[in-house]
PDB file of C-alpha atoms in Angstrom:
ATOM      1  CA  UNK A  17      -3.242  -1.223 -13.264  1.00 46.00           C
ATOM      2  CA  UNK A  18       0.319  -1.952 -12.093  1.00 49.00           C
ATOM      3  CA  UNK A  19       3.181   0.502 -12.112  1.00 50.00           C
ATOM      4  CA  UNK A  20       6.508  -0.729 -13.471  1.00 52.00           C
ATOM      5  CA  UNK A  21       9.041   1.861 -12.362  1.00 62.00           C
ATOM      6  CA  UNK A  22      12.753   1.512 -11.756  1.00 83.00           C
ATOM      7  CA  UNK A  23      13.433   0.530  -8.146  1.00 89.00           C
ATOM      8  CA  UNK A  24      13.265   3.633  -5.942  1.00 95.00           C
ATOM      9  CA  UNK A  25      14.355   4.175  -2.361  1.00 98.00           C
ATOM     10  CA  UNK A  26      11.243   5.701  -0.811  1.00 98.00           C
ATOM     11  CA  UNK A  27      10.751   7.425   2.548  1.00 98.00           C
ATOM     12  CA  UNK A  28       7.287   7.100   4.115  1.00 98.00           C
ATOM     13  CA  UNK A  29       6.797   9.366   7.141  1.00 98.00           C
ATOM     14  CA  UNK A  30       4.028   8.138   9.414  1.00 97.00           C
ATOM     15  CA  UNK A  31       4.726   4.753   7.842  1.00 98.00           C
ATOM     16  CA  UNK A  32       3.609   2.722  10.879  1.00 97.00           C
ATOM     17  CA  UNK A  33       0.170   4.334  10.879  1.00 96.00           C
ATOM     18  CA  UNK A  34      -3.058   3.114   9.324  1.00 96.00           C
ATOM     19  CA  UNK A  35      -2.471   4.505   5.823  1.00 97.00           C
ATOM     20  CA  UNK A  36       1.327   4.457   6.031  1.00 98.00           C
ATOM     21  CA  UNK A  37       1.572   0.735   6.759  1.00 98.00           C
ATOM     22  CA  UNK A  38      -0.640  -0.116   3.784  1.00 98.00           C
ATOM     23  CA  UNK A  39       1.449   2.196   1.589  1.00 98.00           C
ATOM     24  CA  UNK A  40       4.710   0.561   2.752  1.00 98.00           C
ATOM     25  CA  UNK A  41       3.229  -2.827   1.889  1.00 98.00           C
ATOM     26  CA  UNK A  42       2.213  -1.646  -1.581  1.00 98.00           C
ATOM     27  CA  UNK A  43       5.589  -0.041  -2.361  1.00 98.00           C
ATOM     28  CA  UNK A  44       7.427  -3.209  -1.338  1.00 98.00           C
ATOM     29  CA  UNK A  45       5.083  -5.257  -3.529  1.00 97.00           C
ATOM     30  CA  UNK A  46       5.979  -2.918  -6.415  1.00 97.00           C
ATOM     31  CA  UNK A  47       9.671  -3.735  -5.890  1.00 97.00           C
ATOM     32  CA  UNK A  48      10.874  -0.567  -4.125  1.00 98.00           C
ATOM     33  CA  UNK A  49      13.063  -0.075  -1.066  1.00 98.00           C
ATOM     34  CA  UNK A  50      11.106   1.487   1.791  1.00 98.00           C
ATOM     35  CA  UNK A  51      12.363   3.550   4.722  1.00 98.00           C
ATOM     36  CA  UNK A  52       9.503   3.867   7.215  1.00 98.00           C
ATOM     37  CA  UNK A  53       9.826   6.738   9.717  1.00 98.00           C
ATOM     38  CA  UNK A  54       7.376   7.078  12.616  1.00 97.00           C
ATOM     39  CA  UNK A  55       7.407   8.469  16.165  1.00 95.00           C
ATOM     40  CA  UNK A  56       4.676   5.981  17.209  1.00 93.00           C
ATOM     41  CA  UNK A  57       2.332   8.638  18.596  1.00 88.00           C
ATOM     42  CA  UNK A  58      -0.608   7.049  16.757  1.00 86.00           C
ATOM     43  CA  UNK A  59       1.216   4.499  14.588  1.00 90.00           C
ATOM     44  CA  UNK A  60       2.255   1.143  16.069  1.00 92.00           C
ATOM     45  CA  UNK A  61       5.026  -1.346  15.413  1.00 95.00           C
ATOM     46  CA  UNK A  62       2.317  -4.003  15.184  1.00 94.00           C
ATOM     47  CA  UNK A  63       1.129  -2.417  11.901  1.00 96.00           C
ATOM     48  CA  UNK A  64       4.484  -3.133  10.243  1.00 97.00           C
ATOM     49  CA  UNK A  65       5.621  -6.161  12.282  1.00 97.00           C
ATOM     50  CA  UNK A  66       5.080  -8.430   9.274  1.00 97.00           C
ATOM     51  CA  UNK A  67       7.441  -6.245   7.198  1.00 98.00           C
ATOM     52  CA  UNK A  68      10.391  -6.111   9.614  1.00 98.00           C
ATOM     53  CA  UNK A  69      12.170  -9.119   8.088  1.00 97.00           C
ATOM     54  CA  UNK A  70      11.685  -7.901   4.525  1.00 98.00           C
ATOM     55  CA  UNK A  71      15.102  -7.245   2.945  1.00 97.00           C
ATOM     56  CA  UNK A  72      13.939  -3.968   1.349  1.00 98.00           C
ATOM     57  CA  UNK A  73      12.207  -2.553   4.445  1.00 98.00           C
ATOM     58  CA  UNK A  74      13.754  -0.408   7.170  1.00 98.00           C
ATOM     59  CA  UNK A  75      12.002   1.051  10.233  1.00 98.00           C
ATOM     60  CA  UNK A  76      13.245   4.225  11.931  1.00 98.00           C
ATOM     61  CA  UNK A  77      11.846   5.983  15.002  1.00 97.00           C
ATOM     62  CA  UNK A  78      11.765   9.655  14.065  1.00 97.00           C
ATOM     63  CA  UNK A  79       9.590  12.727  14.682  1.00 96.00           C
ATOM     64  CA  UNK A  80       9.229  14.866  11.534  1.00 97.00           C
ATOM     65  CA  UNK A  81       9.260  18.074  13.574  1.00 96.00           C
ATOM     66  CA  UNK A  82      13.041  17.473  13.644  1.00 97.00           C
ATOM     67  CA  UNK A  83      15.141  17.417  10.448  1.00 96.00           C
ATOM     68  CA  UNK A  84      15.974  14.053   8.908  1.00 97.00           C
ATOM     69  CA  UNK A  85      19.128  13.356   6.920  1.00 96.00           C
ATOM     70  CA  UNK A  86      18.734  10.317   4.684  1.00 97.00           C
ATOM     71  CA  UNK A  87      19.245   9.503   1.017  1.00 98.00           C
ATOM     72  CA  UNK A  88      16.028   8.690  -0.863  1.00 98.00           C
ATOM     73  CA  UNK A  89      14.474   9.145  -4.315  1.00 98.00           C
ATOM     74  CA  UNK A  90      10.883   9.852  -3.233  1.00 98.00           C
ATOM     75  CA  UNK A  91       9.130  11.032  -0.074  1.00 98.00           C
ATOM     76  CA  UNK A  92       5.552  10.334   1.004  1.00 98.00           C
ATOM     77  CA  UNK A  93       4.770  12.717   3.888  1.00 98.00           C
ATOM     78  CA  UNK A  94       1.949  11.081   5.851  1.00 98.00           C
ATOM     79  CA  UNK A  95       3.067  11.958   9.384  1.00 95.00           C
ATOM     80  CA  UNK A  96       0.290  13.601  11.414  1.00 89.00           C
ATOM     81  CA  UNK A  97      -2.424  12.377  13.785  1.00 78.00           C
ATOM     82  CA  UNK A  98      -5.587  12.358  11.690  1.00 72.00           C
ATOM     83  CA  UNK A  99      -8.500  11.683  14.038  1.00 60.00           C
ATOM     84  CA  UNK A 100     -10.068  14.403  16.224  1.00 68.00           C
ATOM     85  CA  UNK A 101      -9.354  12.515  19.470  1.00 67.00           C
ATOM     86  CA  UNK A 102      -5.661  12.203  18.601  1.00 65.00           C
ATOM     87  CA  UNK A 103      -5.036  15.573  17.015  1.00 68.00           C
ATOM     88  CA  UNK A 104      -6.904  17.455  19.771  1.00 73.00           C
ATOM     89  CA  UNK A 105      -4.914  15.635  22.479  1.00 74.00           C
ATOM     90  CA  UNK A 106      -1.913  17.907  21.846  1.00 83.00           C
ATOM     91  CA  UNK A 107      -3.094  20.562  19.380  1.00 89.00           C
ATOM     92  CA  UNK A 108       0.150  22.553  19.410  1.00 92.00           C
ATOM     93  CA  UNK A 109       2.129  19.448  18.508  1.00 91.00           C
ATOM     94  CA  UNK A 110      -0.425  18.643  15.782  1.00 91.00           C
ATOM     95  CA  UNK A 111       0.174  22.017  14.121  1.00 93.00           C
ATOM     96  CA  UNK A 112       3.930  21.589  14.521  1.00 94.00           C
ATOM     97  CA  UNK A 113       3.758  18.158  12.903  1.00 94.00           C
ATOM     98  CA  UNK A 114       1.904  19.539   9.880  1.00 96.00           C
ATOM     99  CA  UNK A 115       3.930  22.742   9.487  1.00 97.00           C
ATOM    100  CA  UNK A 116       7.421  21.936  10.801  1.00 97.00           C
ATOM    101  CA  UNK A 117       7.075  18.438   9.358  1.00 97.00           C
ATOM    102  CA  UNK A 118       6.302  19.875   5.922  1.00 98.00           C
ATOM    103  CA  UNK A 119       9.228  22.321   6.162  1.00 98.00           C
ATOM    104  CA  UNK A 120      11.656  19.549   7.163  1.00 98.00           C
ATOM    105  CA  UNK A 121      10.497  17.099   4.502  1.00 98.00           C
ATOM    106  CA  UNK A 122      10.444  19.796   1.807  1.00 98.00           C
ATOM    107  CA  UNK A 123      13.962  20.799   2.842  1.00 98.00           C
ATOM    108  CA  UNK A 124      15.077  17.193   2.494  1.00 98.00           C
ATOM    109  CA  UNK A 125      13.373  16.891  -0.902  1.00 98.00           C
ATOM    110  CA  UNK A 126      15.010  20.126  -2.052  1.00 98.00           C
ATOM    111  CA  UNK A 127      18.477  18.899  -1.036  1.00 98.00           C
ATOM    112  CA  UNK A 128      17.955  15.552  -2.769  1.00 98.00           C
ATOM    113  CA  UNK A 129      15.902  16.877  -5.714  1.00 97.00           C
ATOM    114  CA  UNK A 130      13.432  14.165  -4.729  1.00 98.00           C
ATOM    115  CA  UNK A 131       9.770  14.026  -5.682  1.00 98.00           C
ATOM    116  CA  UNK A 132       7.571  14.589  -2.607  1.00 98.00           C
ATOM    117  CA  UNK A 133       3.949  13.670  -1.847  1.00 98.00           C
ATOM    118  CA  UNK A 134       1.810  15.436   0.774  1.00 98.00           C
ATOM    119  CA  UNK A 135      -1.074  13.650   2.450  1.00 98.00           C
ATOM    120  CA  UNK A 136      -3.476  16.567   2.815  1.00 98.00           C
ATOM    121  CA  UNK A 137      -7.101  16.227   3.822  1.00 95.00           C
ATOM    122  CA  UNK A 138     -10.691  17.053   2.968  1.00 93.00           C
ATOM    123  CA  UNK A 139     -10.644  18.995   6.262  1.00 92.00           C
ATOM    124  CA  UNK A 140      -9.050  21.887   4.330  1.00 94.00           C
ATOM    125  CA  UNK A 141     -12.617  22.500   3.052  1.00 93.00           C
ATOM    126  CA  UNK A 142     -13.929  22.899   6.626  1.00 90.00           C
ATOM    127  CA  UNK A 143     -17.724  22.827   6.845  1.00 87.00           C
ATOM    128  CA  UNK A 144     -18.191  23.251   3.108  1.00 88.00           C
ATOM    129  CA  UNK A 145     -20.626  25.655   1.492  1.00 90.00           C
ATOM    130  CA  UNK A 146     -19.980  23.898  -1.856  1.00 91.00           C
ATOM    131  CA  UNK A 147     -21.177  20.324  -2.397  1.00 90.00           C
ATOM    132  CA  UNK A 148     -19.635  18.046  -3.573  1.00 93.00           C
ATOM    133  CA  UNK A 149     -16.219  19.542  -2.843  1.00 93.00           C
ATOM    134  CA  UNK A 150     -14.085  20.478  -5.847  1.00 95.00           C
ATOM    135  CA  UNK A 151     -10.374  21.247  -5.659  1.00 96.00           C
ATOM    136  CA  UNK A 152     -10.927  24.860  -6.704  1.00 96.00           C
ATOM    137  CA  UNK A 153     -13.084  25.510  -3.598  1.00 95.00           C
ATOM    138  CA  UNK A 154     -11.146  27.468  -0.944  1.00 95.00           C
ATOM    139  CA  UNK A 155     -13.108  26.150   1.999  1.00 92.00           C
ATOM    140  CA  UNK A 156     -15.036  27.406   5.024  1.00 91.00           C
ATOM    141  CA  UNK A 157     -12.672  26.854   7.951  1.00 91.00           C
ATOM    142  CA  UNK A 158     -12.780  28.195  11.511  1.00 90.00           C
ATOM    143  CA  UNK A 159      -9.175  29.329  12.192  1.00 93.00           C
ATOM    144  CA  UNK A 160      -9.543  29.338  16.003  1.00 94.00           C
ATOM    145  CA  UNK A 161     -11.730  26.291  16.708  1.00 88.00           C
ATOM    146  CA  UNK A 162     -10.987  22.927  18.328  1.00 88.00           C
ATOM    147  CA  UNK A 163     -10.273  21.338  14.943  1.00 87.00           C
ATOM    148  CA  UNK A 164      -8.150  24.222  13.641  1.00 89.00           C
ATOM    149  CA  UNK A 165      -4.835  22.675  14.697  1.00 91.00           C
ATOM    150  CA  UNK A 166      -5.428  19.994  12.064  1.00 90.00           C
ATOM    151  CA  UNK A 167      -7.426  21.925   9.444  1.00 93.00           C
ATOM    152  CA  UNK A 168      -5.164  24.982   9.384  1.00 95.00           C
ATOM    153  CA  UNK A 169      -2.001  22.940   9.859  1.00 95.00           C
ATOM    154  CA  UNK A 170      -2.807  20.976   6.706  1.00 96.00           C
ATOM    155  CA  UNK A 171      -3.777  24.153   4.829  1.00 97.00           C
ATOM    156  CA  UNK A 172      -0.434  25.744   5.758  1.00 97.00           C
ATOM    157  CA  UNK A 173       1.389  22.575   4.655  1.00 98.00           C
ATOM    158  CA  UNK A 174      -0.272  22.866   1.234  1.00 98.00           C
ATOM    159  CA  UNK A 175       0.879  26.508   1.070  1.00 98.00           C
ATOM    160  CA  UNK A 176       4.452  25.443   1.812  1.00 98.00           C
ATOM    161  CA  UNK A 177       4.355  22.691  -0.824  1.00 98.00           C
ATOM    162  CA  UNK A 178       3.202  25.067  -3.545  1.00 98.00           C
ATOM    163  CA  UNK A 179       5.673  27.781  -2.515  1.00 98.00           C
ATOM    164  CA  UNK A 180       8.547  25.266  -2.663  1.00 98.00           C
ATOM    165  CA  UNK A 181       7.242  24.187  -6.058  1.00 98.00           C
ATOM    166  CA  UNK A 182       7.127  27.756  -7.388  1.00 98.00           C
ATOM    167  CA  UNK A 183      10.267  29.048  -5.668  1.00 98.00           C
ATOM    168  CA  UNK A 184      12.539  25.980  -5.890  1.00 98.00           C
ATOM    169  CA  UNK A 185      10.888  24.066  -8.754  1.00 97.00           C
ATOM    170  CA  UNK A 186      10.395  21.105  -6.475  1.00 98.00           C
ATOM    171  CA  UNK A 187       8.330  18.241  -7.894  1.00 98.00           C
ATOM    172  CA  UNK A 188       5.289  17.999  -5.608  1.00 98.00           C
ATOM    173  CA  UNK A 189       2.157  15.852  -5.395  1.00 98.00           C
ATOM    174  CA  UNK A 190      -0.671  16.927  -3.060  1.00 98.00           C
ATOM    175  CA  UNK A 191      -3.596  14.602  -2.316  1.00 98.00           C
ATOM    176  CA  UNK A 192      -6.675  15.697  -0.374  1.00 98.00           C
ATOM    177  CA  UNK A 193      -7.820  12.556   1.412  1.00 97.00           C
ATOM    178  CA  UNK A 194     -11.480  11.990   2.262  1.00 95.00           C
ATOM    179  CA  UNK A 195     -12.719   9.563   4.953  1.00 92.00           C
ATOM    180  CA  UNK A 196     -10.826   6.301   4.576  1.00 96.00           C
ATOM    181  CA  UNK A 197     -11.364   3.073   6.498  1.00 97.00           C
ATOM    182  CA  UNK A 198     -10.086  -0.483   6.622  1.00 97.00           C
ATOM    183  CA  UNK A 199      -7.925  -2.909   8.617  1.00 97.00           C
ATOM    184  CA  UNK A 200      -5.324  -1.328  10.958  1.00 95.00           C
ATOM    185  CA  UNK A 201      -7.489   1.636  11.893  1.00 93.00           C
ATOM    186  CA  UNK A 202      -6.865   2.469  15.539  1.00 87.00           C
ATOM    187  CA  UNK A 203      -9.710   0.997  17.655  1.00 85.00           C
ATOM    188  CA  UNK A 204      -9.894   4.105  19.867  1.00 82.00           C
ATOM    189  CA  UNK A 205      -9.373   6.838  17.286  1.00 79.00           C
ATOM    190  CA  UNK A 206     -12.891   8.240  17.592  1.00 79.00           C
ATOM    191  CA  UNK A 207     -13.568   7.961  13.858  1.00 86.00           C
ATOM    192  CA  UNK A 208     -17.051   6.980  12.917  1.00 91.00           C
ATOM    193  CA  UNK A 209     -16.310   3.637  11.179  1.00 95.00           C
ATOM    194  CA  UNK A 210     -14.024   2.281  13.913  1.00 94.00           C
ATOM    195  CA  UNK A 211     -16.321   3.667  16.644  1.00 93.00           C
ATOM    196  CA  UNK A 212     -19.413   1.988  15.258  1.00 96.00           C
ATOM    197  CA  UNK A 213     -17.715  -1.348  14.558  1.00 97.00           C
ATOM    198  CA  UNK A 214     -16.044  -1.588  17.977  1.00 96.00           C
ATOM    199  CA  UNK A 215     -19.249  -0.568  19.776  1.00 96.00           C
ATOM    200  CA  UNK A 216     -21.297  -3.072  17.779  1.00 97.00           C
ATOM    201  CA  UNK A 217     -18.856  -5.944  18.365  1.00 96.00           C
ATOM    202  CA  UNK A 218     -18.779  -5.195  22.105  1.00 95.00           C
ATOM    203  CA  UNK A 219     -22.566  -4.929  22.264  1.00 95.00           C
ATOM    204  CA  UNK A 220     -22.311  -1.336  23.502  1.00 95.00           C
ATOM    205  CA  UNK A 221     -24.620   1.519  22.531  1.00 95.00           C
ATOM    206  CA  UNK A 222     -23.708   3.036  19.154  1.00 95.00           C
ATOM    207  CA  UNK A 223     -23.121   6.747  19.632  1.00 92.00           C
ATOM    208  CA  UNK A 224     -24.461   9.037  16.924  1.00 93.00           C
ATOM    209  CA  UNK A 225     -23.834  12.777  17.159  1.00 89.00           C
ATOM    210  CA  UNK A 226     -26.713  15.046  16.199  1.00 88.00           C
ATOM    211  CA  UNK A 227     -29.542  13.249  14.413  1.00 89.00           C
ATOM    212  CA  UNK A 228     -27.183  11.237  12.211  1.00 91.00           C
ATOM    213  CA  UNK A 229     -28.213  13.097   9.063  1.00 91.00           C
ATOM    214  CA  UNK A 230     -24.737  14.526   8.422  1.00 91.00           C
ATOM    215  CA  UNK A 231     -23.104  12.756   5.481  1.00 90.00           C
ATOM    216  CA  UNK A 232     -19.702  11.224   4.838  1.00 91.00           C
ATOM    217  CA  UNK A 233     -18.086   9.373   1.942  1.00 93.00           C
ATOM    218  CA  UNK A 234     -16.069   6.281   2.827  1.00 96.00           C
ATOM    219  CA  UNK A 235     -13.109   5.057   0.768  1.00 97.00           C
ATOM    220  CA  UNK A 236     -11.579   1.625   1.401  1.00 98.00           C
ATOM    221  CA  UNK A 237      -7.869   1.786   2.135  1.00 98.00           C
ATOM    222  CA  UNK A 238      -6.691  -0.265  -0.875  1.00 98.00           C
ATOM    223  CA  UNK A 239      -8.480   2.126  -3.245  1.00 98.00           C
ATOM    224  CA  UNK A 240      -6.843   5.134  -1.594  1.00 98.00           C
ATOM    225  CA  UNK A 241      -3.333   3.631  -1.760  1.00 98.00           C
ATOM    226  CA  UNK A 242      -3.828   2.956  -5.477  1.00 98.00           C
ATOM    227  CA  UNK A 243      -4.637   6.666  -5.834  1.00 98.00           C
ATOM    228  CA  UNK A 244      -1.468   7.609  -3.921  1.00 98.00           C
ATOM    229  CA  UNK A 245       0.754   5.552  -6.205  1.00 98.00           C
ATOM    230  CA  UNK A 246      -0.906   6.796  -9.374  1.00 98.00           C
ATOM    231  CA  UNK A 247      -0.527  10.414  -8.244  1.00 98.00           C
ATOM    232  CA  UNK A 248       3.160   9.937  -7.368  1.00 98.00           C
ATOM    233  CA  UNK A 249       3.755   8.280 -10.762  1.00 97.00           C
ATOM    234  CA  UNK A 250       1.854  10.957 -12.714  1.00 97.00           C
ATOM    235  CA  UNK A 251       3.603  13.488 -15.027  1.00 97.00           C
ATOM    236  CA  UNK A 252       5.434  16.430 -13.341  1.00 97.00           C
ATOM    237  CA  UNK A 253       2.766  18.955 -14.329  1.00 97.00           C
ATOM    238  CA  UNK A 254       0.188  17.033 -12.240  1.00 98.00           C
ATOM    239  CA  UNK A 255       0.896  18.619  -8.861  1.00 98.00           C
ATOM    240  CA  UNK A 256      -2.572  18.470  -7.354  1.00 95.00           C
ATOM    241  CA  UNK A 257      -4.225  19.182  -5.102  1.00 98.00           C
ATOM    242  CA  UNK A 258      -6.320  16.214  -6.154  1.00 98.00           C
ATOM    243  CA  UNK A 259      -9.268  14.815  -4.201  1.00 98.00           C
ATOM    244  CA  UNK A 260      -8.948  11.112  -3.375  1.00 98.00           C
ATOM    245  CA  UNK A 261     -12.030   9.544  -1.863  1.00 97.00           C
ATOM    246  CA  UNK A 262     -15.177   7.610  -2.645  1.00 97.00           C
ATOM    247  CA  UNK A 263     -18.012   9.808  -3.992  1.00 95.00           C
ATOM    248  CA  UNK A 264     -20.648   7.437  -2.586  1.00 94.00           C
ATOM    249  CA  UNK A 265     -22.414   9.499   0.093  1.00 93.00           C
ATOM    250  CA  UNK A 266     -24.073   8.012   3.193  1.00 94.00           C
ATOM    251  CA  UNK A 267     -25.666   9.530   6.267  1.00 95.00           C
ATOM    252  CA  UNK A 268     -24.055   8.606   9.572  1.00 95.00           C
ATOM    253  CA  UNK A 269     -27.278   6.841  10.552  1.00 95.00           C
ATOM    254  CA  UNK A 270     -27.165   4.719   7.366  1.00 96.00           C
ATOM    255  CA  UNK A 271     -23.606   3.695   8.236  1.00 97.00           C
ATOM    256  CA  UNK A 272     -24.622   2.736  11.783  1.00 96.00           C
ATOM    257  CA  UNK A 273     -27.511   0.621  10.523  1.00 96.00           C
ATOM    258  CA  UNK A 274     -25.260  -1.142   7.984  1.00 97.00           C
ATOM    259  CA  UNK A 275     -22.712  -1.940  10.717  1.00 97.00           C
ATOM    260  CA  UNK A 276     -25.479  -3.355  12.931  1.00 97.00           C
ATOM    261  CA  UNK A 277     -26.697  -5.531  10.071  1.00 96.00           C
ATOM    262  CA  UNK A 278     -23.240  -6.841   9.105  1.00 97.00           C
ATOM    263  CA  UNK A 279     -22.143  -7.562  12.691  1.00 96.00           C
ATOM    264  CA  UNK A 280     -25.481  -9.014  13.779  1.00 96.00           C
ATOM    265  CA  UNK A 281     -25.169  -6.814  16.862  1.00 95.00           C
ATOM    266  CA  UNK A 282     -28.075  -5.925  19.145  1.00 94.00           C
ATOM    267  CA  UNK A 283     -26.529  -2.589  20.099  1.00 95.00           C
ATOM    268  CA  UNK A 284     -28.900   0.373  20.407  1.00 95.00           C
ATOM    269  CA  UNK A 285     -28.473   3.676  18.608  1.00 95.00           C
ATOM    270  CA  UNK A 286     -28.083   6.586  21.050  1.00 94.00           C
ATOM    271  CA  UNK A 287     -27.915  10.248  20.076  1.00 93.00           C
ATOM    272  CA  UNK A 288     -25.651  12.930  21.560  1.00 91.00           C
ATOM    273  CA  UNK A 289     -25.083  16.634  20.773  1.00 89.00           C
ATOM    274  CA  UNK A 290     -23.052  17.441  17.670  1.00 83.00           C
ATOM    275  CA  UNK A 291     -19.426  18.502  18.406  1.00 78.00           C
ATOM    276  CA  UNK A 292     -18.386  22.056  17.379  1.00 74.00           C
ATOM    277  CA  UNK A 293     -17.314  22.590  13.742  1.00 67.00           C
ATOM    278  CA  UNK A 294     -18.374  19.061  12.764  1.00 72.00           C
ATOM    279  CA  UNK A 295     -18.983  19.232   8.987  1.00 76.00           C
ATOM    280  CA  UNK A 296     -22.594  18.586   7.974  1.00 82.00           C
ATOM    281  CA  UNK A 297     -21.656  17.067   4.620  1.00 82.00           C
ATOM    282  CA  UNK A 298     -18.577  15.652   3.011  1.00 85.00           C
ATOM    283  CA  UNK A 299     -18.309  14.201  -0.501  1.00 91.00           C
ATOM    284  CA  UNK A 300     -15.441  14.463  -2.965  1.00 95.00           C
ATOM    285  CA  UNK A 301     -15.730  15.510  -6.565  1.00 96.00           C
ATOM    286  CA  UNK A 302     -13.189  13.103  -8.112  1.00 97.00           C
ATOM    287  CA  UNK A 303     -13.418  14.143 -11.761  1.00 98.00           C
ATOM    288  CA  UNK A 304      -9.848  15.474 -11.653  1.00 98.00           C
ATOM    289  CA  UNK A 305      -8.490  12.152 -10.328  1.00 98.00           C
ATOM    290  CA  UNK A 306     -10.441  10.290 -12.999  1.00 98.00           C
ATOM    291  CA  UNK A 307      -9.110  12.562 -15.736  1.00 98.00           C
ATOM    292  CA  UNK A 308      -5.465  12.927 -14.612  1.00 98.00           C
ATOM    293  CA  UNK A 309      -4.855   9.550 -12.936  1.00 98.00           C
ATOM    294  CA  UNK A 310      -7.450   7.232 -14.456  1.00 98.00           C
ATOM    295  CA  UNK A 311      -8.430   6.515 -10.854  1.00 98.00           C
ATOM    296  CA  UNK A 312     -11.745   5.755  -9.205  1.00 98.00           C
ATOM    297  CA  UNK A 313     -12.573   3.618  -6.155  1.00 98.00           C
ATOM    298  CA  UNK A 314     -13.753   0.053  -6.785  1.00 97.00           C
ATOM    299  CA  UNK A 315     -14.569  -1.388  -3.335  1.00 97.00           C
ATOM    300  CA  UNK A 316     -18.242  -0.922  -2.280  1.00 96.00           C
ATOM    301  CA  UNK A 317     -18.912   0.158   1.320  1.00 96.00           C
ATOM    302  CA  UNK A 318     -20.554  -3.132   2.293  1.00 96.00           C
ATOM    303  CA  UNK A 319     -17.582  -5.192   1.062  1.00 97.00           C
ATOM    304  CA  UNK A 320     -15.036  -2.895   2.717  1.00 98.00           C
ATOM    305  CA  UNK A 321     -16.948  -2.937   6.003  1.00 98.00           C
ATOM    306  CA  UNK A 322     -16.880  -6.758   6.056  1.00 98.00           C
ATOM    307  CA  UNK A 323     -13.047  -6.716   5.777  1.00 97.00           C
ATOM    308  CA  UNK A 324     -12.830  -4.053   8.488  1.00 98.00           C
ATOM    309  CA  UNK A 325     -15.254  -5.851  10.830  1.00 97.00           C
ATOM    310  CA  UNK A 326     -13.183  -9.034  10.435  1.00 97.00           C
ATOM    311  CA  UNK A 327     -10.040  -7.132  11.431  1.00 96.00           C
ATOM    312  CA  UNK A 328     -11.608  -5.579  14.538  1.00 96.00           C
ATOM    313  CA  UNK A 329     -13.215  -8.871  15.519  1.00 95.00           C
ATOM    314  CA  UNK A 330      -9.756 -10.520  15.541  1.00 94.00           C
ATOM    315  CA  UNK A 331      -8.237  -7.531  17.374  1.00 92.00           C
ATOM    316  CA  UNK A 332     -10.850  -7.578  20.124  1.00 91.00           C
ATOM    317  CA  UNK A 333     -10.570 -11.377  20.432  1.00 88.00           C
ATOM    318  CA  UNK A 334      -6.833 -10.897  21.049  1.00 81.00           C
ATOM    319  CA  UNK A 335      -7.623  -8.426  23.817  1.00 68.00           C
ATOM    320  CA  UNK A 336      -6.504  -5.234  22.032  1.00 55.00           C
ATOM    321  CA  UNK A 337      -8.685  -2.169  22.223  1.00 49.00           C
ATOM    322  CA  UNK A 338     -10.696  -3.746  25.017  1.00 42.00           C
TER     323      UNK A 338
END
């Protein structure tokens, strides 16, 4: 399904990151003008290097914790470190990025009367007592734990989005993103897919926390970006929050064994203690996305992993992430 909209000037914060760079690519392919803003804390210029000469693409170094004064029609707010290693590196800044970033981007959207999209997260559900997770579930989140800077920061950002919507009649779109993987993931981000692939390709031990029976659902990046665009293009009454993720559920051990098979690696599986507040299960209920957006993921895990392994293989061959 393609979207034929009038040409829009679109701001993507965090646009040089994993998801942001794929979104910039997609919006350009759909004929829009794209302003990519990133402070390069976790994003890299390499992710958008192939877009720099595009006549409708502009790259700006900017931190969303400071106000931004530009003229745009739509805003996708993706700026925030999203892996535990990165967001726990400077937890105060992580919360600021989620909260101050939301305030600044909402203020910009209010001034421009622009439609604004918030990249929220399945982490708002915490370690869920409801399975699979539905949008009406309020979550089970530790407000003072090691992951709270991200979990609570994103929860507060959702609060701000809905208060701006109610108080200022701002047109908002809130997506709750479940585990996503694909090319341009950071090789050292500590996420399970990139961890396993890099360890397998290097022939290192594959580290599994706990017994590997905790579950995750893995969505390939192209499927997620399709969901983003469909949500942004949906009618005004569709505000979200809407779960976007792949409902296929795998144990961490199953993922590790699939990576070993697809890479042909002889790496061993080693087991370490489970980190605090690590969710035991994670799977989206996507009935709302199916009903409101006509969206469902199409890329099977095995196929997506092959694309991702190919990317990391090239990256490691070039000496990055070594």
